[in-house]
PDB file of C-alpha atoms and ligand atoms in Angstrom:
ATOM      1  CA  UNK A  28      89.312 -25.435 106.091  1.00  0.00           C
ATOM      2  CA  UNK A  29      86.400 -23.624 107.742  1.00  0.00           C
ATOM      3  CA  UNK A  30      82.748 -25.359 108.110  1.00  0.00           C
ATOM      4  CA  UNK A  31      79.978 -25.631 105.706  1.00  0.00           C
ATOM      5  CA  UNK A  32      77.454 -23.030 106.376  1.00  0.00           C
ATOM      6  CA  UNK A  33      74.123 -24.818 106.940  1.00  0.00           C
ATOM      7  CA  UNK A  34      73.038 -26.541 103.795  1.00  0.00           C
ATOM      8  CA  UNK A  35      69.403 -25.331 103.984  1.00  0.00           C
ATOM      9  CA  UNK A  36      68.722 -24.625 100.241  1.00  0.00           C
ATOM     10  CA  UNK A  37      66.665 -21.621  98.786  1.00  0.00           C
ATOM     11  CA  UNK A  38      64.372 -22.617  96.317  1.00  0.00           C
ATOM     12  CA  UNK A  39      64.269 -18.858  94.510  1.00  0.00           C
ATOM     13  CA  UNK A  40      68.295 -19.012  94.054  1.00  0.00           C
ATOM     14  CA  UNK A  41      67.470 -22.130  92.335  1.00  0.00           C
ATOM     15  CA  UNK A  42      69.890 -24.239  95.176  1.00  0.00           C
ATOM     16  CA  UNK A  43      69.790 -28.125  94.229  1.00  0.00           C
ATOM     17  CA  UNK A  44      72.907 -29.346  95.605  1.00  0.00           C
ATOM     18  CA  UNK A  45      75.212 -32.378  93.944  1.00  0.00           C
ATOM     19  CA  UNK A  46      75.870 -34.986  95.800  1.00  0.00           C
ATOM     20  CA  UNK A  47      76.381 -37.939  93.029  1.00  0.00           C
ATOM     21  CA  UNK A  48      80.250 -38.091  93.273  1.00  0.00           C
ATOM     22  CA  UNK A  49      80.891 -39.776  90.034  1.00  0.00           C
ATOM     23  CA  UNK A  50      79.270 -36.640  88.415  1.00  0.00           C
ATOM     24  CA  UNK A  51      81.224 -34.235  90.653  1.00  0.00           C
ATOM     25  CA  UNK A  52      84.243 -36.240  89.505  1.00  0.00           C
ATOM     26  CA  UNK A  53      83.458 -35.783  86.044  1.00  0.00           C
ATOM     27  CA  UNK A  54      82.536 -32.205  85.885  1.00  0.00           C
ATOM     28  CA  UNK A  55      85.822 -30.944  87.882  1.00  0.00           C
ATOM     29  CA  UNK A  56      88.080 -33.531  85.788  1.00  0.00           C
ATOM     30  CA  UNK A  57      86.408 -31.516  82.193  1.00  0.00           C
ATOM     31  CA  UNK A  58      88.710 -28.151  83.878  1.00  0.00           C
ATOM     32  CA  UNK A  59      92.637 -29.692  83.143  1.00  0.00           C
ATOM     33  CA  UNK A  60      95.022 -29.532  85.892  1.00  0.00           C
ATOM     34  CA  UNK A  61      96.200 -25.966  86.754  1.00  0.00           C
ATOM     35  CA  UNK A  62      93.551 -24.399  84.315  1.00  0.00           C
ATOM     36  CA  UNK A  63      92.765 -20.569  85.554  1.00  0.00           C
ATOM     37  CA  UNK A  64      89.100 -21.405  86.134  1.00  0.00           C
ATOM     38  CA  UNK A  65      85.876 -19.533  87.320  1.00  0.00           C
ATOM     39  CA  UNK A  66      83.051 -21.324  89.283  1.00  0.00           C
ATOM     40  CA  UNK A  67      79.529 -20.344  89.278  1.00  0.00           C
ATOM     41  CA  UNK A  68      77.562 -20.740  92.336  1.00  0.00           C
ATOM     42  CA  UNK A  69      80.060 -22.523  93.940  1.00  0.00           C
ATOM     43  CA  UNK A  70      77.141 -23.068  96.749  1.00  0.00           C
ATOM     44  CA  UNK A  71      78.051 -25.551  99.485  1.00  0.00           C
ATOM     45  CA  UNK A  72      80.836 -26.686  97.297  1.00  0.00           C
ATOM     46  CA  UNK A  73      80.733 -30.446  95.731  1.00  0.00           C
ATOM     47  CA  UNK A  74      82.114 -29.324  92.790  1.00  0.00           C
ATOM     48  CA  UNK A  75      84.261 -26.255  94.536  1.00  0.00           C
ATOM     49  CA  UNK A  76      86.312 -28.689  96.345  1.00  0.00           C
ATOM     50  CA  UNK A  77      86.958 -31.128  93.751  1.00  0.00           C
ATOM     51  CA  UNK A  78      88.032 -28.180  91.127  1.00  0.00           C
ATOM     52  CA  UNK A  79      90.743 -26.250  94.360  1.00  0.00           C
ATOM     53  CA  UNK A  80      92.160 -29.377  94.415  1.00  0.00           C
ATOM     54  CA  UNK A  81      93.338 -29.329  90.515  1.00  0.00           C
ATOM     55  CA  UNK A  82      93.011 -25.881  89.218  1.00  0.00           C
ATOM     56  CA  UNK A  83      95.899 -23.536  89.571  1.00  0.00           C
ATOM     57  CA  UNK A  84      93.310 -20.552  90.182  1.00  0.00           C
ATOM     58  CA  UNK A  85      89.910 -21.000  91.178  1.00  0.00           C
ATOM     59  CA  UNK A  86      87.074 -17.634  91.036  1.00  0.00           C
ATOM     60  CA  UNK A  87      84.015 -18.349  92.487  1.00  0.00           C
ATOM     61  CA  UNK A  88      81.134 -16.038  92.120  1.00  0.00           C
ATOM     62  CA  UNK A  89      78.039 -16.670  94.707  1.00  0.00           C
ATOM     63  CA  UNK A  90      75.074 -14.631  95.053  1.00  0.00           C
ATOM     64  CA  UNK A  91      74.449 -16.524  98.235  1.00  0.00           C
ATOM     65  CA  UNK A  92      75.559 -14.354 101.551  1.00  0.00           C
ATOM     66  CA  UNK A  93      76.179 -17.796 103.753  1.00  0.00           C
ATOM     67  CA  UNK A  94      77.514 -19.474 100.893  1.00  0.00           C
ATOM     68  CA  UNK A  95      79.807 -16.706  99.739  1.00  0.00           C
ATOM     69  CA  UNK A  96      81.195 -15.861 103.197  1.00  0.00           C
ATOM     70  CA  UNK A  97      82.366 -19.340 103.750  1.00  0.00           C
ATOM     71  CA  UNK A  98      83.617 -19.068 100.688  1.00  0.00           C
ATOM     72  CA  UNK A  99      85.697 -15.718 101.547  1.00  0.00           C
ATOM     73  CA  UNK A 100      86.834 -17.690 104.516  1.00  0.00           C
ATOM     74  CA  UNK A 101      88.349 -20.450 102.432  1.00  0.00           C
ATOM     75  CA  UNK A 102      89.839 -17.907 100.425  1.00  0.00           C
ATOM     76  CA  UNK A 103      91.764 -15.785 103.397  1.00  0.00           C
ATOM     77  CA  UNK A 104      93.687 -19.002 103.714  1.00  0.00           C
ATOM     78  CA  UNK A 105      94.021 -20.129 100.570  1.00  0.00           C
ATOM     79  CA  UNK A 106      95.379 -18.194  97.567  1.00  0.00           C
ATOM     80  CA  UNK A 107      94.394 -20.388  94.587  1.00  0.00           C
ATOM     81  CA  UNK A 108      90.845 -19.088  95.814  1.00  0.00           C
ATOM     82  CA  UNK A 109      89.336 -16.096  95.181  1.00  0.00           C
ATOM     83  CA  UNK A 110      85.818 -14.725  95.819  1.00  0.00           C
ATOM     84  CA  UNK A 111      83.257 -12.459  93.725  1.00  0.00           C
ATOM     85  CA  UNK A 112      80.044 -11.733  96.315  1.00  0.00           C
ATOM     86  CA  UNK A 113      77.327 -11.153  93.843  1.00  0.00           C
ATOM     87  CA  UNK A 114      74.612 -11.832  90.952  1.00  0.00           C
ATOM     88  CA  UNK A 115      76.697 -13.502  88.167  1.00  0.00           C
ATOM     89  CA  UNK A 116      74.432 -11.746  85.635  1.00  0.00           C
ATOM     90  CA  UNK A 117      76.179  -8.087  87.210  1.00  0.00           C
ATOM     91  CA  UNK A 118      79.350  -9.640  87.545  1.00  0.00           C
ATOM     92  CA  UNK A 119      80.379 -11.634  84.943  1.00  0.00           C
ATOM     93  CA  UNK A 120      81.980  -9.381  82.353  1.00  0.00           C
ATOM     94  CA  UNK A 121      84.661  -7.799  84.876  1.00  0.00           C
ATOM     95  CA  UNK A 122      85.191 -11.528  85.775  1.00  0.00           C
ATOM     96  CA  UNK A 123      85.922 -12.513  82.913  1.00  0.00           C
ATOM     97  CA  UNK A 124      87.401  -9.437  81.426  1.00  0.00           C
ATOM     98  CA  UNK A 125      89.895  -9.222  84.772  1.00  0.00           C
ATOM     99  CA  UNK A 126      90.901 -12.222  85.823  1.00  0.00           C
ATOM    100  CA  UNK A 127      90.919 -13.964  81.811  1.00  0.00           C
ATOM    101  CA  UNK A 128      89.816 -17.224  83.020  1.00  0.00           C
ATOM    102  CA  UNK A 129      90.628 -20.445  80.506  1.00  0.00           C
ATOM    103  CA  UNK A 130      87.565 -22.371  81.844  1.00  0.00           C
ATOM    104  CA  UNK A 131      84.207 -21.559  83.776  1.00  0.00           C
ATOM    105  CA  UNK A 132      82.371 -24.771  85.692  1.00  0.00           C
ATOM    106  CA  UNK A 133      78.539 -24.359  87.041  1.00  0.00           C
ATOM    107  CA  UNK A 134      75.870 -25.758  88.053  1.00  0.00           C
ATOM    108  CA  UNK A 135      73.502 -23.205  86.628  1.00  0.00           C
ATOM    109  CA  UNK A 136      70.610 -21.715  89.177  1.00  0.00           C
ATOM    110  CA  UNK A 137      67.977 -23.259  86.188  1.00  0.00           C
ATOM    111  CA  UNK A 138      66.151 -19.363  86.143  1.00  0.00           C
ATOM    112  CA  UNK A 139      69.188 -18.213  84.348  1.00  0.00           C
ATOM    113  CA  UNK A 140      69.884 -20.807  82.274  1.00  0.00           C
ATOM    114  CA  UNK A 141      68.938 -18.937  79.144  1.00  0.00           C
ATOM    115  CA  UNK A 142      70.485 -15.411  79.222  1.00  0.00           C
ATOM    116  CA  UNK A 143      73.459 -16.818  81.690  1.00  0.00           C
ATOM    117  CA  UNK A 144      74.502 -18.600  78.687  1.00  0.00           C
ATOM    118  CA  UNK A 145      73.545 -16.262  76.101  1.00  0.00           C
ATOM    119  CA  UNK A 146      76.583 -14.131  77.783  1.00  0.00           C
ATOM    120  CA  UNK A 147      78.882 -17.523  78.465  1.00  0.00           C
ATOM    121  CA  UNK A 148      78.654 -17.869  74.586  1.00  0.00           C
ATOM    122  CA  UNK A 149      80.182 -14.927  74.017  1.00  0.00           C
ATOM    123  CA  UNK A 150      83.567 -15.237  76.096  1.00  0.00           C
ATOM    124  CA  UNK A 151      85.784 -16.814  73.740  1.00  0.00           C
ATOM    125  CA  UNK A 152      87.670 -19.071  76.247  1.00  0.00           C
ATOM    126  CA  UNK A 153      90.935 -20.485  74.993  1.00  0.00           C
ATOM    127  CA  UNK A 154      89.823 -23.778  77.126  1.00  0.00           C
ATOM    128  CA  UNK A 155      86.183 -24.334  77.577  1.00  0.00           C
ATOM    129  CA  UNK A 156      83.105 -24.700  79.508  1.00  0.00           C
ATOM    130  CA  UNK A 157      81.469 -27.759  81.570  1.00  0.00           C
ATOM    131  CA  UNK A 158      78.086 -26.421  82.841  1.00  0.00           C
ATOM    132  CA  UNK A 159      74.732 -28.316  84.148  1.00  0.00           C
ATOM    133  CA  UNK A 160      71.234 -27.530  83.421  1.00  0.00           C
ATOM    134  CA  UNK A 161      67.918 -29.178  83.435  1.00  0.00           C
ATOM    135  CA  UNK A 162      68.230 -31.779  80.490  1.00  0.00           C
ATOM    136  CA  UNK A 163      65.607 -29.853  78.514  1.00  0.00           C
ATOM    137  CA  UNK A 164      67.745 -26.652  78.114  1.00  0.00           C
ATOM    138  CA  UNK A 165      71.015 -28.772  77.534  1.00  0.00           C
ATOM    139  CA  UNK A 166      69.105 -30.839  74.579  1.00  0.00           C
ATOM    140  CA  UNK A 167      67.817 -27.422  73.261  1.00  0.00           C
ATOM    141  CA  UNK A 168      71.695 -25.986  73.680  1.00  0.00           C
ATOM    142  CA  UNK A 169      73.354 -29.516  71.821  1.00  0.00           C
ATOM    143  CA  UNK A 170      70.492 -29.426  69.176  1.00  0.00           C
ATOM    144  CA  UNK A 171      71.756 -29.695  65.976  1.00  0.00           C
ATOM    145  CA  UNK A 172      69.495 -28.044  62.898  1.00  0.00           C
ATOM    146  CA  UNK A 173      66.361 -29.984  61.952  1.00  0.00           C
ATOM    147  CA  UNK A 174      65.871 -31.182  65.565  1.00  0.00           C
ATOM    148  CA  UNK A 175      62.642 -29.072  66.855  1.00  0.00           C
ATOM    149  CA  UNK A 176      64.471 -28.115  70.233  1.00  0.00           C
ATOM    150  CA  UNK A 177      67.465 -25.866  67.962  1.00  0.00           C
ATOM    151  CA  UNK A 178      67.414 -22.688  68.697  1.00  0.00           C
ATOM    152  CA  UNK A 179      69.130 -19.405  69.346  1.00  0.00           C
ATOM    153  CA  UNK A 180      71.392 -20.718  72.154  1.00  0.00           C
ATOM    154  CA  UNK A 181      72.240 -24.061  69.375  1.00  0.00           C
ATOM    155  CA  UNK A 182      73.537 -21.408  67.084  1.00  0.00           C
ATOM    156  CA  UNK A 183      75.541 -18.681  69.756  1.00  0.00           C
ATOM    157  CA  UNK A 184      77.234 -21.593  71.593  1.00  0.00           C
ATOM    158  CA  UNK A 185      78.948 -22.820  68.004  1.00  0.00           C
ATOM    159  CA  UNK A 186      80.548 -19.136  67.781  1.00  0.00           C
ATOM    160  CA  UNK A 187      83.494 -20.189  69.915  1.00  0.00           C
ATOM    161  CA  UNK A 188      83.397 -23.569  70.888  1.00  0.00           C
ATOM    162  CA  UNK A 189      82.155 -27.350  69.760  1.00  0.00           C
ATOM    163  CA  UNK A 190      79.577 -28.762  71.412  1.00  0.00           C
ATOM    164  CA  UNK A 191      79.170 -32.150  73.363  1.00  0.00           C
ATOM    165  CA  UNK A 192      76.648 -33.787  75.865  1.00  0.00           C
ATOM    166  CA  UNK A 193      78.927 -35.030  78.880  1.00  0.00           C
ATOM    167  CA  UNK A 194      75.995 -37.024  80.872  1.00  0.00           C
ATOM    168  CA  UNK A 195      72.574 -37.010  82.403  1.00  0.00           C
ATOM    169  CA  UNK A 196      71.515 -37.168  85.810  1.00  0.00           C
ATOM    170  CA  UNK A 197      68.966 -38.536  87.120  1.00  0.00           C
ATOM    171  CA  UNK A 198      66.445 -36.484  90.206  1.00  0.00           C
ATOM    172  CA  UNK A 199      68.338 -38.363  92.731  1.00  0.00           C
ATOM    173  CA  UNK A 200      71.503 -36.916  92.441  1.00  0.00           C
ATOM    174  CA  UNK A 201      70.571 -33.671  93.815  1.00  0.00           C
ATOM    175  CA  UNK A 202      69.681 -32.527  97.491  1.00  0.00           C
ATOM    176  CA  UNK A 203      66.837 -31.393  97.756  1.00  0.00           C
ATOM    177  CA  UNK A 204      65.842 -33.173  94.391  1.00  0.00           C
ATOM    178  CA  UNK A 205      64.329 -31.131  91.479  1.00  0.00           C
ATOM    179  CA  UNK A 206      61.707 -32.280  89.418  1.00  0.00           C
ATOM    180  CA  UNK A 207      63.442 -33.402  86.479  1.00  0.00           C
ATOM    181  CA  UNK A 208      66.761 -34.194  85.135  1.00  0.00           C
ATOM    182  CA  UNK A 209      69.473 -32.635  84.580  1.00  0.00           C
ATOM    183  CA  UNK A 210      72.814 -32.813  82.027  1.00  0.00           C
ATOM    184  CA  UNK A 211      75.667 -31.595  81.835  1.00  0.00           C
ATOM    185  CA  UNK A 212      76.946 -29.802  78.484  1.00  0.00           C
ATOM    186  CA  UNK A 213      80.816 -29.530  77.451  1.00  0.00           C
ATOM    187  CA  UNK A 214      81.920 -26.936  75.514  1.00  0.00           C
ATOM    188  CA  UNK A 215      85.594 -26.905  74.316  1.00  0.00           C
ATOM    189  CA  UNK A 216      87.254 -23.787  72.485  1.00  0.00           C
ATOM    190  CA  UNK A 217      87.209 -24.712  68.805  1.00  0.00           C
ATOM    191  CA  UNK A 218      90.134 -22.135  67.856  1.00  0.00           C
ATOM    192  CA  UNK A 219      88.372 -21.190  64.518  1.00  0.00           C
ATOM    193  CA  UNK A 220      88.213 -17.550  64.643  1.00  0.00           C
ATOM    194  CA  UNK A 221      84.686 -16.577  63.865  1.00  0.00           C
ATOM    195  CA  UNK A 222      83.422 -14.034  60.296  1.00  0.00           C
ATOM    196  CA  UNK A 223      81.230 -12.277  62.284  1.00  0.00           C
ATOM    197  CA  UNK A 224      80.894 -10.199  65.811  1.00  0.00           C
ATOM    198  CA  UNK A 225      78.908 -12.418  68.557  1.00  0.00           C
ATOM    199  CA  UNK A 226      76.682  -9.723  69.399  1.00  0.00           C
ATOM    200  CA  UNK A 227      75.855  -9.529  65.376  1.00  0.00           C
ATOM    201  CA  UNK A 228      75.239 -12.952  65.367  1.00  0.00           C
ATOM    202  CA  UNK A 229      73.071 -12.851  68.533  1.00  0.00           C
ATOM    203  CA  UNK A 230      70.595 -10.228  67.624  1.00  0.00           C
ATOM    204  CA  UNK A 231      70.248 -12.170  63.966  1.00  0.00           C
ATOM    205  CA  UNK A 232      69.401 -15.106  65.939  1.00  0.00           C
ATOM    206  CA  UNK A 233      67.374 -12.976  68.304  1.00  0.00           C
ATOM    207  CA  UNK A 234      65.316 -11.714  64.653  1.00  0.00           C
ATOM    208  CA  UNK A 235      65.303 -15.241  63.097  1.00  0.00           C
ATOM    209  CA  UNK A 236      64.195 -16.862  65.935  1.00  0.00           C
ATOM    210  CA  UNK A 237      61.143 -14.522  66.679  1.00  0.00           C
ATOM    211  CA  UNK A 238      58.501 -16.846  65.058  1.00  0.00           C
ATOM    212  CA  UNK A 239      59.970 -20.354  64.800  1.00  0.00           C
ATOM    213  CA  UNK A 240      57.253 -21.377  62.540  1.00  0.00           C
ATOM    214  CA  UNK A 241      57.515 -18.682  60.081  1.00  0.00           C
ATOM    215  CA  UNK A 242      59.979 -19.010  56.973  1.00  0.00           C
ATOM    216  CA  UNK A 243      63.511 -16.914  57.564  1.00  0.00           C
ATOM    217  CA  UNK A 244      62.181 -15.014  54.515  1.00  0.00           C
ATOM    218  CA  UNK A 245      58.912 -13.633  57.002  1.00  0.00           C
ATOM    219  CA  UNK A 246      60.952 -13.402  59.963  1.00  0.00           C
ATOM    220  CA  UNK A 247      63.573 -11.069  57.984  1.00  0.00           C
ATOM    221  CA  UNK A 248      60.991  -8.952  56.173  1.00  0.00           C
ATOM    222  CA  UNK A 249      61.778  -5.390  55.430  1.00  0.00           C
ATOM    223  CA  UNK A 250      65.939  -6.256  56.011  1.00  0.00           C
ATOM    224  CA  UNK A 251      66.694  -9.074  53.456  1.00  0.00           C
ATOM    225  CA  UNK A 252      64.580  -9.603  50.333  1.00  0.00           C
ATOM    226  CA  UNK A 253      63.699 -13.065  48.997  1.00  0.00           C
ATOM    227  CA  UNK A 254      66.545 -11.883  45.882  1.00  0.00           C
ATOM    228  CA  UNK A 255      69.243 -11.094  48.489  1.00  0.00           C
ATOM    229  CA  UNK A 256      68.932 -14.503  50.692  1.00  0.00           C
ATOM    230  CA  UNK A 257      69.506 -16.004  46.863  1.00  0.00           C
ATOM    231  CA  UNK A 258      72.568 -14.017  46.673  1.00  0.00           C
ATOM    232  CA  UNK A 259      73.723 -14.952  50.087  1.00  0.00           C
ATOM    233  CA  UNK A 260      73.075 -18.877  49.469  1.00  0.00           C
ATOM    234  CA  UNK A 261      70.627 -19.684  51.538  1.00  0.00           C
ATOM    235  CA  UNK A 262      66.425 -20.829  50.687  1.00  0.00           C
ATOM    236  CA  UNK A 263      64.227 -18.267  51.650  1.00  0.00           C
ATOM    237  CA  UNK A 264      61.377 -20.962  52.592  1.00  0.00           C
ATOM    238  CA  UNK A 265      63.729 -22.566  55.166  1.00  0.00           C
ATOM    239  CA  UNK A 266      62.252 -22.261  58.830  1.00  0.00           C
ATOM    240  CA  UNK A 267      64.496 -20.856  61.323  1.00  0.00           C
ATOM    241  CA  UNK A 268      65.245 -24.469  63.236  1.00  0.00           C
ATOM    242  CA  UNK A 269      66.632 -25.886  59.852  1.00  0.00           C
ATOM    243  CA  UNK A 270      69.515 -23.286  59.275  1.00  0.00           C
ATOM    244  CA  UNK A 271      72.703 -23.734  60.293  1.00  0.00           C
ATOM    245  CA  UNK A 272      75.608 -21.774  62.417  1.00  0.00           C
ATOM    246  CA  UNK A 273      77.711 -21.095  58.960  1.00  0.00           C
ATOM    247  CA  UNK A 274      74.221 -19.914  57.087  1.00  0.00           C
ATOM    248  CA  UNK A 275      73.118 -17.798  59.862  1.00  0.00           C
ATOM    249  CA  UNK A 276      76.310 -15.972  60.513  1.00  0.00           C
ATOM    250  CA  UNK A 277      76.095 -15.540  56.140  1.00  0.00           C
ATOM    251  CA  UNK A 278      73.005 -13.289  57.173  1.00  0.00           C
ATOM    252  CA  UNK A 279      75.003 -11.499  60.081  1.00  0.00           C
ATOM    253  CA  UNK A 280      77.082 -10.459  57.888  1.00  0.00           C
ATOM    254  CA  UNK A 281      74.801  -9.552  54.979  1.00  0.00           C
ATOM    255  CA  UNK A 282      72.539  -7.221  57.965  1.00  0.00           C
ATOM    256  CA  UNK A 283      75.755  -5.871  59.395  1.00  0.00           C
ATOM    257  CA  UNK A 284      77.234  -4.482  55.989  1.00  0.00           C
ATOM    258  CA  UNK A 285      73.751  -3.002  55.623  1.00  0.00           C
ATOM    259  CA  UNK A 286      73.966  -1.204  58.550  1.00  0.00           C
ATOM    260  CA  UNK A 287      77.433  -0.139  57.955  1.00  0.00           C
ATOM    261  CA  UNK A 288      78.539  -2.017  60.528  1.00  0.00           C
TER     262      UNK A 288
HETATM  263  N1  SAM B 330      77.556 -25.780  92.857  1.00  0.00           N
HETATM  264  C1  SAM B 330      76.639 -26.261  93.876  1.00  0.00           C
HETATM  265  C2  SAM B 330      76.358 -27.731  93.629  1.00  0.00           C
HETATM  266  O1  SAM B 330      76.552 -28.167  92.498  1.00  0.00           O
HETATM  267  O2  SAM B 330      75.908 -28.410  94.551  1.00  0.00           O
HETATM  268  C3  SAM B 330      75.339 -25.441  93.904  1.00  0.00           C
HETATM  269  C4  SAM B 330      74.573 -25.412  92.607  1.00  0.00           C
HETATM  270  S1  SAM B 330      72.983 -24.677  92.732  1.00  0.00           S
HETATM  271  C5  SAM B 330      72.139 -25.459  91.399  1.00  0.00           C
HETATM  272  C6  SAM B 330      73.173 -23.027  92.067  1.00  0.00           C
HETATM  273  C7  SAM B 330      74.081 -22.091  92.859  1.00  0.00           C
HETATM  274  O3  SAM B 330      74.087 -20.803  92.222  1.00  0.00           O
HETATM  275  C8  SAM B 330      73.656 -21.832  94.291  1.00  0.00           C
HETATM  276  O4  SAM B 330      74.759 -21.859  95.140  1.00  0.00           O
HETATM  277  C9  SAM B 330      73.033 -20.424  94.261  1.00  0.00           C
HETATM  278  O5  SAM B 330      73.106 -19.743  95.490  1.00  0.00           O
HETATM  279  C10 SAM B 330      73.862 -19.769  93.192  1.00  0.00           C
HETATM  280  N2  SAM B 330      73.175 -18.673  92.502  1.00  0.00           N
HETATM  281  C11 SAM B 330      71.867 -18.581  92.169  1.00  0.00           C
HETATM  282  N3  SAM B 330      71.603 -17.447  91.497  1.00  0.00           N
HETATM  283  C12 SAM B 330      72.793 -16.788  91.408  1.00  0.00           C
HETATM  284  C13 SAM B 330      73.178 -15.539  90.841  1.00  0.00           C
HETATM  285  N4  SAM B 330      72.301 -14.765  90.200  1.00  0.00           N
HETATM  286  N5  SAM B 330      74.483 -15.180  90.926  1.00  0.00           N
HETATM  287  C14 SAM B 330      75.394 -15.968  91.561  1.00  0.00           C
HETATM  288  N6  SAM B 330      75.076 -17.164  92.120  1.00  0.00           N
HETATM  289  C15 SAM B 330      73.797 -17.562  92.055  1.00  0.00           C
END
């Protein structure tokens, strides 16, 4: 296998590199043996190494020029692995859409966190997802409703998949070390086929969401009356946070049969 490149990490690709190998363990051991798998920012490759070693084929996508060359280097020898040279946000859908991977693995460059999974949430994998972020966006992602961190990415991540908190690291487990910790989130297909279209569901989020401490009956003003959210089941005064996946996709719906959708 060719060299490293030099591990010199760029702060503005958002490079803090795994080295705890208990964690590295876990995270590659979430994709089962000789899943088709895709691997974002495979960067010097902790996790890259472990997952070739199990997965039957392996896509990494790098934005990284040093990091994806030795990548396409690995991959000239090797054909399990295969190489995307590129920004993940660009890439991603003709990833996914060509190669019909059964699991993706990260550890997410934390700047993306939020709209990279926005888009992850929408794949419907028939295996799963094991992805890292700082601990504050995984907590906000595992929230369930009634916990102040739920959100829009608590609700799209439900769509396809259940939701579960693998583990927590600690500052130390990273080279060079980022400022605070960091979890790891497993999602795993649910196989429940969903009532509504993700993007539907997104932009009701995206609406519902707008002013957290408003009432769902302020934050939908003008598209569903205080009468119609009766109709639909659901108590106008509730705030956004306290509403959960089944109720919001109830007003998906409701919007999208509005719109003649
Ligand atoms: N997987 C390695 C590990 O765990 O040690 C590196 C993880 S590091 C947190 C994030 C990786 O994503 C880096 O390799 C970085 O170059 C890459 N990256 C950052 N932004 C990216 C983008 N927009 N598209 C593709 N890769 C990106």
């Amino acid at each position: 296998m060719s060299k490293h490149p030099e591990q010199h990490a760029k702060k503005a690709l958002g490079q803090h590199f795994l080295r705890d190998h208990s964690a590295i363990r876990r995270i590659a051991h979430a994709v089962p043996e000789g899943a088709n798998a895709i691997e974002i920012g495979p960067g010097p490759g902790a996790i890259t190494e472990s997952l070739l070693a199990r997965v039957g084929k392996l896509c990494v996508i790098e934005m990284d020029d040093r990091f994806a060359e030795h990548w396409q280097g690995v991959a000239d020898e090797n054909p399990v692995l295969s190489v995307v040279h590129g920004d993940v946000m660009q890439e991603l859908d003709t990833t996914v859409s060509s190669l019909k991977p059964e699991w993706i693995a990260g550890n997410l460059p934390y700047n993306l966190s939020g709209p990279l999974t926005a888009k992850l949430a929408g794949f419907p994998l028939s295996g799963g997802m094991v992805l890292m972020y700082q601990r504050e966006v995984a907590e906000r992602i595992a929230a369930d409703p009634g916990s102040k961190v739920y959100g829009g990415l608590s609700v799209l991540v439900r769509h396809f998949y259940d939701v579960k908190r693998l583990l927590t690291l600690p500052p130390g487990a990273f080279s060079p070390p980022p400022k605070v910790h960091s979890a790891v989130i497993l999602l795993t297909a649910h196989g429940r086929i969903p009532a509504c279209d993700y993007k539907i569901l997104q932009k009701t989020v995206r609406q519902g969401f707008a002013h957290r401490r408003k009432t769902i009956s302020n934050n939908f003003r003008g598209s569903i009356s205080a009468e119609q959210f009766e109709v639909i089941g659901i108590d106008p005064r509730k705030r956004p946070e306290q509403i959960d996946y089944d109720s919001w996709v109830k007003m998906a719906i409701f919007l999208a049969e509005k719109q003649g959708q």
